[in-house]
Coordinates of C-alpha atoms and ligand atoms in Angstrom, one line a residue:
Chain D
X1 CA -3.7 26.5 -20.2
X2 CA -5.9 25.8 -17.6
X3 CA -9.6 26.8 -17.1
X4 CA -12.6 26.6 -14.9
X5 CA -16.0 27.4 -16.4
X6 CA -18.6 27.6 -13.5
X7 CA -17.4 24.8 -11.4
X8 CA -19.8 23.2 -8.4
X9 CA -18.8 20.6 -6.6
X10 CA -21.2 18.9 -4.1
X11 CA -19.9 16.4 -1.3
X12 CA -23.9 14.8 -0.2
X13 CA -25.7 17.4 0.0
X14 CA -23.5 20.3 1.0
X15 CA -21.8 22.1 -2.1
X16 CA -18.3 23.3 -1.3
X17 CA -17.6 24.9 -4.8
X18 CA -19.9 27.4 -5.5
X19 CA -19.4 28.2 -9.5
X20 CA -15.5 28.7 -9.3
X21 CA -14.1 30.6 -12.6
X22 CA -10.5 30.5 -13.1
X23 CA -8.3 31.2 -16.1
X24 CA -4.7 30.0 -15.9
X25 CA -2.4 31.2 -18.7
X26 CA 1.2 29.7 -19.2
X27 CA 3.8 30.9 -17.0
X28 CA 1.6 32.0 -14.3
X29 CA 2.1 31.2 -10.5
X30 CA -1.2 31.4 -8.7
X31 CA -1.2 32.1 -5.2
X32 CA -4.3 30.6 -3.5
X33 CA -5.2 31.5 0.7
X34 CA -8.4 31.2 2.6
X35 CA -10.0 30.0 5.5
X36 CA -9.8 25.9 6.7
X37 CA -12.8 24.1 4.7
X38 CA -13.0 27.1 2.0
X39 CA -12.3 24.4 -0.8
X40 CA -9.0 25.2 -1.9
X41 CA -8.2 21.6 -1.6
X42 CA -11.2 20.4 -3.3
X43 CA -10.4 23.6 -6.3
X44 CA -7.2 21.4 -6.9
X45 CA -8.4 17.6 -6.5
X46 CA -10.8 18.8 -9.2
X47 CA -8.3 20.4 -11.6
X48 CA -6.6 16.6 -12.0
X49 CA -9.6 15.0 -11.1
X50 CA -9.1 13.1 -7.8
X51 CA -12.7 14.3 -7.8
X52 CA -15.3 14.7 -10.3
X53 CA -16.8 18.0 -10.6
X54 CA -20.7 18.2 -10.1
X55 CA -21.5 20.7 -12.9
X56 CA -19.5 22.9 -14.5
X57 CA -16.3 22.2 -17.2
X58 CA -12.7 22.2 -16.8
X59 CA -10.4 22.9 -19.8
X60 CA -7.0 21.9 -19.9
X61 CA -4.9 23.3 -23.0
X62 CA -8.4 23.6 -24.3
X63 CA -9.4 19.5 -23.9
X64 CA -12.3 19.2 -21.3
X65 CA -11.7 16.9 -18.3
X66 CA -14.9 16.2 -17.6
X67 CA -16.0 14.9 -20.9
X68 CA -15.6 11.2 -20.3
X69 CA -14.8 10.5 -23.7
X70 CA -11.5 12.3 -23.0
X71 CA -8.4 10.1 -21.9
X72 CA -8.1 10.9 -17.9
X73 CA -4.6 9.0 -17.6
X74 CA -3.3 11.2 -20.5
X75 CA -4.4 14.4 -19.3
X76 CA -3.8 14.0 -15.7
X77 CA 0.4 13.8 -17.4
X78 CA -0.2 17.0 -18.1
X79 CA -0.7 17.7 -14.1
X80 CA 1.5 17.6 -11.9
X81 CA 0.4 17.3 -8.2
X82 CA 2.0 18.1 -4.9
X83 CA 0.3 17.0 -1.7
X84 CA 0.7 18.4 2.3
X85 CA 1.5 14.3 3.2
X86 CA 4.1 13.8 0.8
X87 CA 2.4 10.5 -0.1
X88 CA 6.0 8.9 -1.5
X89 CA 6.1 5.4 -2.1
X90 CA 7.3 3.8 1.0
X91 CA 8.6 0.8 -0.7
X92 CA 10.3 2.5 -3.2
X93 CA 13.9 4.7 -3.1
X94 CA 14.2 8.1 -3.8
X95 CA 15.2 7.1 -7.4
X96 CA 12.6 4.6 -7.6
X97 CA 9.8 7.2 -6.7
X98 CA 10.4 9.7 -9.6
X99 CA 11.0 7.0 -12.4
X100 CA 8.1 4.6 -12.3
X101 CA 5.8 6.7 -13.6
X102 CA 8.0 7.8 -16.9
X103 CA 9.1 3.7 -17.0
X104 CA 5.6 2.5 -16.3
X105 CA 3.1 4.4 -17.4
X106 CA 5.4 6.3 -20.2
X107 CA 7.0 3.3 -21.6
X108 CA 10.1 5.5 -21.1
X109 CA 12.9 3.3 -21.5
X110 CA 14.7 2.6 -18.1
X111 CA 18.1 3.8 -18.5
X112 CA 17.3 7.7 -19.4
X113 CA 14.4 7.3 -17.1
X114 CA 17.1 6.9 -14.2
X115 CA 19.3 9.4 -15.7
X116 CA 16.9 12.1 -15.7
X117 CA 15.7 10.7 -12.4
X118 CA 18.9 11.7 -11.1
X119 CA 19.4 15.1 -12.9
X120 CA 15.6 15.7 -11.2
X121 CA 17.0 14.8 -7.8
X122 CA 20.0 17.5 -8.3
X123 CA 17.8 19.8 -9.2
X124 CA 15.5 19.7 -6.2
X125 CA 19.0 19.5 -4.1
X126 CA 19.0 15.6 -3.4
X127 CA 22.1 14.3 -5.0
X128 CA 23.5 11.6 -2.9
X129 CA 19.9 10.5 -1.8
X130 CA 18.8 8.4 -4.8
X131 CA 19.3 5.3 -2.7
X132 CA 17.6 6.1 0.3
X133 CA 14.0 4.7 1.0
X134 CA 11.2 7.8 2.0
X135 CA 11.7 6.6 5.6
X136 CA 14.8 7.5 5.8
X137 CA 14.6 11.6 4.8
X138 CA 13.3 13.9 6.4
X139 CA 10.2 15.7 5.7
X140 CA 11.6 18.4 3.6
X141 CA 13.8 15.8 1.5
X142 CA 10.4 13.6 1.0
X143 CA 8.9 16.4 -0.2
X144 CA 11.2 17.7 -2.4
X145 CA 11.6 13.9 -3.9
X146 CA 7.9 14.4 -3.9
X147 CA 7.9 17.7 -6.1
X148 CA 11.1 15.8 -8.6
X149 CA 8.5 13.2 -8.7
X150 CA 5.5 14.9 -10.2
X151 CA 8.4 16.7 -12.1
X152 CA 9.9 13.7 -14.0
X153 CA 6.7 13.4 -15.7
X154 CA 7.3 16.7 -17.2
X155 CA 4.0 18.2 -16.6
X156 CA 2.8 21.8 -18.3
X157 CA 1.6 22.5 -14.8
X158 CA 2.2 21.6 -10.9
X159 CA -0.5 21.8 -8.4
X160 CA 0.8 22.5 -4.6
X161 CA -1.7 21.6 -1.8
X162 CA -0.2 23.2 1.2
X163 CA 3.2 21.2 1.0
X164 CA 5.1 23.1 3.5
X165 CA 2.3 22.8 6.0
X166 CA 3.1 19.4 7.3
X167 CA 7.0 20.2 7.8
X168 CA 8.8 21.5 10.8
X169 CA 9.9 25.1 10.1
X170 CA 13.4 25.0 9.7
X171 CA 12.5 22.8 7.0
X172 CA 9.8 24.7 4.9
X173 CA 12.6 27.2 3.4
X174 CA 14.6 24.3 1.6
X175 CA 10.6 22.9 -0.1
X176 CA 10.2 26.8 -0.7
X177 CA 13.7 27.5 -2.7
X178 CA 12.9 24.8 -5.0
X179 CA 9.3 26.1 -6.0
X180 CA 11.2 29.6 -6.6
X181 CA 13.3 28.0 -8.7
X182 CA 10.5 26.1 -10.2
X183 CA 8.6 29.2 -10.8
X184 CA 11.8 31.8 -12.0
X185 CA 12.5 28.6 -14.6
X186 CA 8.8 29.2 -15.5
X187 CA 7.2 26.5 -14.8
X188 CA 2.9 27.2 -14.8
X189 CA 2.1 26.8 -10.9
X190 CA -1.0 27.2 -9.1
X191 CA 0.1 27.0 -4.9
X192 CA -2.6 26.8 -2.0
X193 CA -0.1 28.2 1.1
X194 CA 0.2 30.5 3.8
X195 CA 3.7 31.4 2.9
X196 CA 3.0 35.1 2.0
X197 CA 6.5 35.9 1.5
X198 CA 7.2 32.9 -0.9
X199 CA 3.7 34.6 -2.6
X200 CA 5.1 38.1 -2.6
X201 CA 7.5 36.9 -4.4
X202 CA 7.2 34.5 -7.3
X203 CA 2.9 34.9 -7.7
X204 CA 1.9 36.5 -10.4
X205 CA -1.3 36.5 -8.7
X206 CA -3.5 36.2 -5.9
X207 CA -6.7 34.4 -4.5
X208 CA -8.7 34.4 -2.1
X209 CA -11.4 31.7 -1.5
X210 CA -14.1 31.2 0.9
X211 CA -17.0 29.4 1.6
X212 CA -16.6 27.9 -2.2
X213 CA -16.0 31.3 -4.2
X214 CA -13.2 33.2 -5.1
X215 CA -14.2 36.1 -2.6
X216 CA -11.3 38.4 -4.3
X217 CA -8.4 38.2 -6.9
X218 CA -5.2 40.3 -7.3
X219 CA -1.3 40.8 -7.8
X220 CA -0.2 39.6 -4.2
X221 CA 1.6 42.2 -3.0
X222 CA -1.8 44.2 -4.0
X223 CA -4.7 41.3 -2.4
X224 CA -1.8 40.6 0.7
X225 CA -1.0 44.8 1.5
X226 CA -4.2 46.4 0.6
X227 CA -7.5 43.4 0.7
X228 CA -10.8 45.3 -0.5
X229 CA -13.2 42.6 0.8
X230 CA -14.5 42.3 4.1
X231 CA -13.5 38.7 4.5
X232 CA -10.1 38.8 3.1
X233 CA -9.3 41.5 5.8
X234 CA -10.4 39.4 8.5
X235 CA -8.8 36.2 7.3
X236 CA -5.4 38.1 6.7
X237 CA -5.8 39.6 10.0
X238 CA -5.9 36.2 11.9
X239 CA -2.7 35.1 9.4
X240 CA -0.7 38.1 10.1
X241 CA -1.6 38.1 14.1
X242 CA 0.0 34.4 14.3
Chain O
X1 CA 21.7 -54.8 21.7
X2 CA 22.2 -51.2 21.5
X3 CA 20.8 -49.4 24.4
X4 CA 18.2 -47.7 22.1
X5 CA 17.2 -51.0 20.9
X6 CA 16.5 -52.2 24.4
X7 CA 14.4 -49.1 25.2
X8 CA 12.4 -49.7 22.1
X9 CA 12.1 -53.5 22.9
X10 CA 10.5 -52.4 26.1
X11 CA 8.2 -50.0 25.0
X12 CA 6.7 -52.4 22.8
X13 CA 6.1 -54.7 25.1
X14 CA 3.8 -52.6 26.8
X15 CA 0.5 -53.3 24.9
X16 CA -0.7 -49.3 25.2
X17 CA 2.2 -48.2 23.6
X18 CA 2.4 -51.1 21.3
X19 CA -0.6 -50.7 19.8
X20 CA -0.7 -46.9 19.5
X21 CA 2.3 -45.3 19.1
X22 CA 4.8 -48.6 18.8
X23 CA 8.8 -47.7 17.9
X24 CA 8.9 -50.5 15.7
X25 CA 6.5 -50.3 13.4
X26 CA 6.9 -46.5 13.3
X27 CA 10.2 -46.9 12.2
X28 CA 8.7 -49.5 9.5
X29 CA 6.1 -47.1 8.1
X30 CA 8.3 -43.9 8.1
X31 CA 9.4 -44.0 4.4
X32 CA 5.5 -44.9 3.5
X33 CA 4.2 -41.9 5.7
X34 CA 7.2 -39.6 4.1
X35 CA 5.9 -40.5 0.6
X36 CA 2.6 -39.6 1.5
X37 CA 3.9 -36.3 3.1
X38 CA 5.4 -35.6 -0.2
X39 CA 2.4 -35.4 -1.9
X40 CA 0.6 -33.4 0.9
X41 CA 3.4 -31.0 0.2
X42 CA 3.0 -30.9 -3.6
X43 CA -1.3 -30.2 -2.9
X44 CA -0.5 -28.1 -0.4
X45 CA 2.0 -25.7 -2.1
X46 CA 0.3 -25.9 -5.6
X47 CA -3.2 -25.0 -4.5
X48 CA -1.9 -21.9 -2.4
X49 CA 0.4 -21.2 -6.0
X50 CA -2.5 -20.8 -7.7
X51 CA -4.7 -19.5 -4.6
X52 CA -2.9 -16.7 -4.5
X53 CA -3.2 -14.8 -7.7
X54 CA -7.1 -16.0 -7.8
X55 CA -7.2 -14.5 -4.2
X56 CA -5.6 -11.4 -5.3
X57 CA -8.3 -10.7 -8.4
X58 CA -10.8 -11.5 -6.2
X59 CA -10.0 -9.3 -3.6
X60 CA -9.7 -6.5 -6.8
X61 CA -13.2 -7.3 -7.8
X62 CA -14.4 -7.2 -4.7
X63 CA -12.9 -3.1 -4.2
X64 CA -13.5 -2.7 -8.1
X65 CA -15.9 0.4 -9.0
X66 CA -18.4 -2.0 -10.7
X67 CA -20.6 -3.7 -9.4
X68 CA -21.3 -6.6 -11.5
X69 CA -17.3 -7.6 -10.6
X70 CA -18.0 -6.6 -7.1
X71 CA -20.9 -8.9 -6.9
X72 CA -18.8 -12.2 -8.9
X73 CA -16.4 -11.9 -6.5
X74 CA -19.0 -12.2 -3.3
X75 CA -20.2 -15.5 -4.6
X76 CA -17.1 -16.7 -5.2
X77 CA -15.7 -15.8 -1.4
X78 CA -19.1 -16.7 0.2
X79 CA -19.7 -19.9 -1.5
X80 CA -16.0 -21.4 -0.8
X81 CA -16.0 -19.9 2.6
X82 CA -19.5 -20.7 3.4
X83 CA -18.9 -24.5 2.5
X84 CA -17.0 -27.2 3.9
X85 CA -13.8 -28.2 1.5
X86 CA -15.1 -31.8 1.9
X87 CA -18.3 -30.7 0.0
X88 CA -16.5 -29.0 -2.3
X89 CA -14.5 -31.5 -3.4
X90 CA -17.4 -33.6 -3.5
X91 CA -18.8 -31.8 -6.2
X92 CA -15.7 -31.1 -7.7
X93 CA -14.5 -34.6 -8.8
X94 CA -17.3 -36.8 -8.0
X95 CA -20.3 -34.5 -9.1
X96 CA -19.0 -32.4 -11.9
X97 CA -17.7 -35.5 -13.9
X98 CA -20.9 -37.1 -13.8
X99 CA -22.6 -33.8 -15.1
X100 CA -19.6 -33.7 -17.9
X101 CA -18.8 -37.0 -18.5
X102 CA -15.5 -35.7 -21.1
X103 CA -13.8 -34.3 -17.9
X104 CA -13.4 -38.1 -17.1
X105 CA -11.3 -38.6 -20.1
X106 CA -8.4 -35.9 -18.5
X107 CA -5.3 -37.8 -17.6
X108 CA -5.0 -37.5 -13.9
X109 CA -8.6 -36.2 -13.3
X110 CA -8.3 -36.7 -9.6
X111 CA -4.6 -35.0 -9.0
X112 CA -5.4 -31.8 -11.2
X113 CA -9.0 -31.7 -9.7
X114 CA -8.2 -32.1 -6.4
X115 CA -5.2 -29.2 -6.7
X116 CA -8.1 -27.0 -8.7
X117 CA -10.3 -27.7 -5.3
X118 CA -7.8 -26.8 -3.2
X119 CA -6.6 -23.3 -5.4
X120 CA -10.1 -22.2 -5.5
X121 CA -11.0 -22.7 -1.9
X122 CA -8.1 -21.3 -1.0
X123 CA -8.3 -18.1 -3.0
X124 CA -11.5 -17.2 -1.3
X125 CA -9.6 -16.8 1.6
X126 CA -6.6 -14.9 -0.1
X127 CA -8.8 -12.8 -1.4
X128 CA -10.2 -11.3 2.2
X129 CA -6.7 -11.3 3.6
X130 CA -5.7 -9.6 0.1
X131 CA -8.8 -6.9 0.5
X132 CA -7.8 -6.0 4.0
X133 CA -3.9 -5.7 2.9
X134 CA -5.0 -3.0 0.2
X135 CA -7.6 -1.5 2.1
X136 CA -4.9 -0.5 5.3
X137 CA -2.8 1.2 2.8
X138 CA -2.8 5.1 2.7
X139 CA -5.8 6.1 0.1
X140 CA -2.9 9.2 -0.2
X141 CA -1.1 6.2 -1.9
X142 CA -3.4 5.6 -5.0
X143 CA -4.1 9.2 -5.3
X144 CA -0.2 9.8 -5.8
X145 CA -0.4 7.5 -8.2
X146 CA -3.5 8.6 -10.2
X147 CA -2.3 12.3 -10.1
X148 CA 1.2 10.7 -12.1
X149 CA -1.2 9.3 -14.7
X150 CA -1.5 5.6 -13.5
X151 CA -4.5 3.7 -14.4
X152 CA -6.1 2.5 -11.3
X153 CA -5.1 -1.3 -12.4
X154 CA -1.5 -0.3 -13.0
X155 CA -1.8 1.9 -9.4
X156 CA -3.0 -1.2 -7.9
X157 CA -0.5 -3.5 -9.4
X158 CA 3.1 -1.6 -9.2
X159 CA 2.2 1.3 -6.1
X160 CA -1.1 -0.6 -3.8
X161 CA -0.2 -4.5 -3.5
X162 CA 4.2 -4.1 -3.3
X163 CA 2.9 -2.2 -0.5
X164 CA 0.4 -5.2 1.3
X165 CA 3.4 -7.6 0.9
X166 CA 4.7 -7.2 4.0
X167 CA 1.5 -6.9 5.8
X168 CA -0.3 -9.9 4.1
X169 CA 2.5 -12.4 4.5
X170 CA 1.9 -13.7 8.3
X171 CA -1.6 -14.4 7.7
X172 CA -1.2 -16.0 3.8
X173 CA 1.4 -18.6 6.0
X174 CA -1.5 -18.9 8.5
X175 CA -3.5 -19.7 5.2
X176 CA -0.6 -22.4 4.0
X177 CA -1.0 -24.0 7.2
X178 CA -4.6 -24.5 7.2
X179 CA -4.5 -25.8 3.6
X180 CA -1.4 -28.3 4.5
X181 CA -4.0 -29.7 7.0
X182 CA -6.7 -29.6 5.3
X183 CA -5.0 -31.5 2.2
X184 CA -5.8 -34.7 4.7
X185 CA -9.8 -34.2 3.7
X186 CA -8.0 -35.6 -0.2
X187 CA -8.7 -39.1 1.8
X188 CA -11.8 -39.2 1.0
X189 CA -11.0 -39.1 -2.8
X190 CA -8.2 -42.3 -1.8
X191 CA -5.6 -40.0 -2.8
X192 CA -2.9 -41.1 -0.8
X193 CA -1.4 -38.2 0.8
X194 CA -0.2 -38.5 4.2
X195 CA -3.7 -39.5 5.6
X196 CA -4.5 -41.7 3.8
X197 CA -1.3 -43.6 3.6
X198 CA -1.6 -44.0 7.2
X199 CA -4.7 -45.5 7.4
X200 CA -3.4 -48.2 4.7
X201 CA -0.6 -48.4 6.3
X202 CA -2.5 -48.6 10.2
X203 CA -4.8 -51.6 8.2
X204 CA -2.4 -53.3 7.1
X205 CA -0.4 -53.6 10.4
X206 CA -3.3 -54.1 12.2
X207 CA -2.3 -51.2 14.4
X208 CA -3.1 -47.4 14.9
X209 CA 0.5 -46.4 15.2
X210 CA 0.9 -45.0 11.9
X211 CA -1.3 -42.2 12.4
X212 CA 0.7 -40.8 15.3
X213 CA 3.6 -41.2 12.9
X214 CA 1.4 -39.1 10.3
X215 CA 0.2 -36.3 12.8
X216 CA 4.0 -36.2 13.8
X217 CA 5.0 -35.5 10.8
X218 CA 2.2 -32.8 10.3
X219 CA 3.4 -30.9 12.9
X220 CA 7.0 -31.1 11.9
X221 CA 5.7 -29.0 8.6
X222 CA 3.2 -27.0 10.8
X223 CA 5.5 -25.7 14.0
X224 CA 8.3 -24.4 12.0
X225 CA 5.6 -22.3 9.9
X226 CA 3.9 -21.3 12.9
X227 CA 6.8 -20.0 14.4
X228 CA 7.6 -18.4 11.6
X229 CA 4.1 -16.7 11.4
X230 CA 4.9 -15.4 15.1
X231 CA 8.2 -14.2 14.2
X232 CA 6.6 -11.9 11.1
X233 CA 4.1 -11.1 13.2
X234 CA 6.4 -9.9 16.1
X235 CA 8.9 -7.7 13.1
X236 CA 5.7 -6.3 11.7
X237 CA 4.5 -4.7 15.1
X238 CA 8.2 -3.3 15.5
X239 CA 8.6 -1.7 11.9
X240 CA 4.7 -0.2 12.4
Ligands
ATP1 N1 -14.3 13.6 0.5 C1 -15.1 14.5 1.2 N2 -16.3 14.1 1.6 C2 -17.1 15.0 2.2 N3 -16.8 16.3 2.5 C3 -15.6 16.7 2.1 C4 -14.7 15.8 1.4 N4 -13.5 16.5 1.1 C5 -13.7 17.7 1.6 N5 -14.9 17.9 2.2 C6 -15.5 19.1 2.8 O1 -15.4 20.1 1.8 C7 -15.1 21.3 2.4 C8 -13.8 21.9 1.7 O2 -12.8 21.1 2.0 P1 -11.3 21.4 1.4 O3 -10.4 20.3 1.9 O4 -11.4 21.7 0.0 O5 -10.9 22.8 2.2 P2 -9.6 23.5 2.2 O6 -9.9 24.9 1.8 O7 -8.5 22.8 1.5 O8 -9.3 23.5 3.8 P3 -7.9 23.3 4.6 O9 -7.2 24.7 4.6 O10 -8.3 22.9 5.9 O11 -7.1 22.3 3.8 C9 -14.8 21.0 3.9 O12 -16.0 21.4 4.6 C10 -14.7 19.6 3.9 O13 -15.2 19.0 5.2
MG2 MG1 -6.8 21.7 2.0

């Protein structure tokens, strides 16, 4: 579904992916953790191409992203992205939000588009707030319009960038239930967070990244209980002592 | 006599006030100077019509990826910003038709040309208060909508520019204003906006009144808009 072949990525003169390798099958929820300035972030930008990767090739259902002969627009449909700001259309309702994209850029015609727009919004718990500009939710209902968004476009997989990590606690739980459900529905999923327990639960597997390298991979329970490298111990120690 | 008559009978006969701002010829020229304003207006409101969207793809250009657009649209906003309007209107209808004599043979050379003067000139200003609108906006927001499969065009047009709306329309008005004014430089082509009407009109009463009936009238568009641009102003700083 998705894959990295030896992926560098170079910001100036400082590389901040260090030959990343990363197979991604259908159905899978990938659980990504490290350290502030490891390059999750960057891992993810690359993987729907907010940034171009310096060397290396990335696959998605076998079509390479960054051979420029390939359609980026098209692809990038087939990724679905999740950010830590929200970054909803302020101008736009709830409703509004998750249907341009199938109206505009799928030609989808306007009346299902809303439809489904609204079946989307139930799903991620909203009903009721399809009339409601961004401004007006909170946090955790931005986001969750946020995740129906990136949803509506029916993607084969969703890329989460911290999205709980902006949001006051009491607020992360209702962001978290959706991506259960999300992920028990089967949806493929790779998730940069620091929610363990969300982790534990639905990941099928873990990562650990540092300093632009997957430092050590495994089922979570297994990288979370019992880390084999040196770094991972150290950087779960610090998560845990919080 | 009506008591306003007698106040007007007085002031004229004060030779100051006679001769430069005197009630009764005022009143004689108003429905000249209003003609006049009239086609101020229509200038005015056509050349920001068509400002606008050339500002807009300007300001586009100028944030495009390539450079050869990037570099067209410099020219374009350093030459009409760089040089007075009077200039370029010199070149636009006096110089270019003797360069292309068929552009003579258009109907209404001088009223099309002199709105085409006015759109372009104004565009290059559009386009810098266009380029700042997009360039406050979130870069989150164009990521959002690349990551949903938008081409950075359709990003720009349905997710970036919506969003400068707000933010661009106090200083666009600031823009209307300064092109309503600067609609009087037409005079120099003897198009006979409000200017120039009132000097005919001043010559042909021997007396300088009508022009403080024309810059009255100015300000009667201007104030109202200015206000206007205060009021948006103050809204904007409360909503931010
Ligand atoms: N656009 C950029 N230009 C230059 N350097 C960048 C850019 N984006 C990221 N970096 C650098 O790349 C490194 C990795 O950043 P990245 O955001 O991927 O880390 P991260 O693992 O997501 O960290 P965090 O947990 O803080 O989100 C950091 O050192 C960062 O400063
Ligand atoms: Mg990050």
């Amino acid at each position: 579904m998705i894959e990295l072949v030896d992926v560098h990525k170079y910001f100036g003169h400082s590389e901040v992916l260090k030959g990343i390798n990363l197979k991604v099958e259908q159905g899978e929820v990938i659980v990504v953790i490290g350290p502030s300035g490891s390059g999750k972030s960057t891992m993810l930008r690359c993987i729907n191409k907010l940034e171009d990767v310096t060397k290396g090739h990335i696959y998605i259902d076998g079509q390479d992203i960054t051979d420029p002969k390939n359609d980026i627009n098209a692809l990038r449909q087939k990724v679905g992205m999740v950010f830590q700001s929200f970054n909803l259309f302020p101008h736009l309702t709830a409703l509004q939000n998750v249907t341009i994209a199938p109206i505009r850029v799928q030609k989808k015609d306007r009346r299902d588009s809303e439809q489904k727009g609204r079946d989307m919004l139930a799903r991620v718990g909203l009903t009721g707030k399809e009339d409601f500009f961004p401004s007006k939710l909170s946090g955790g209902q931005q986001q969750r319009v946020a995740i129906a968004r990136a949803l509506a476009m029916e993607p084969e997989v969703m890329l989460f960038d911290e999205v709980t990590s902006a949001l006051d606690p009491e607020l992360v739980k209702e962001v978290l239930d959706v991506m259960k459900n999300l992920a028990l529905g089967g949806m493929t999923m790779v998730c940069v967070t620091h929610e363990m327990g969300f982790g534990r639960e639905v990941g099928t597997r873990a990562i650990f990244m540092d300093e632009g390298v997957i430092m050590e991979e495994n089922t979570p329970a297994e990288l979370f209980a019992n880390p084999r490298n040196k770094r991972t111990q150290a950087f779960l120690g610090k998560v845990l002592a919080q | 006599m009506s008591f306003l008559t007698s106040i007007s009978n007085w002031l004229d006969s004060i030779p100051v006030i006679h001769q430069f701002a005197s009630p009764k010829i005022l009143a004689s020229v108003f429905p000249f100077l209003l003609e006049g304003a009239k086609l101020t207006i229509l200038f005015a409101v056509l050349g920001e019509l068509f400002g606008i969207p050339l500002g807009l793809l300007a300001a586009v250009f100028k944030l495009s990826k390539l450079k050869i657009l990037r570099a067209l649209a410099t020219v374009y906003v350093d030459f009409f910003r760089g040089t007075p309007l009077l200039v370029q209107l010199y070149i636009g209808l006096f110089a270019l038709p003797i360069a292309f004599p068929v552009i003579q043979k258009i109907p209404d050379f001088t009223f099309y040309g002199g709105v085409a003067v006015l759109a372009i000139n104004s565009g290059a200003y559009v386009a810098e208060i266009f380029r700042a609108g997009i360039e406050s906006i979130h870069k989150g927001q164009m990521e959002a909508a690349r990551s949903l499969g938008f081409s950075y065009l359709k990003a720009m047009w349905y997710v970036i520019i919506p969003q400068t709306f707000r933010r661009v329309l106090p200083p666009l008005t600031n823009e209307f204003i300064a092109l309503l004014k600067d609609t009087a430089l037409l005079s120099a082509l003897a198009i006979t906006e409000l200017a120039m009407k009132a000097r005919y009109l001043s010559s042909w009463k021997a007396n300088v009144s009508p022009f403080m009936g024309a810059a009255l009238i100015y300000l009667a568009m201007t104030i109202p808009l200015t206000r206007l641009v205060a009021y948006m102003e103050k809204r904007l700083a409360i909503s931010d």
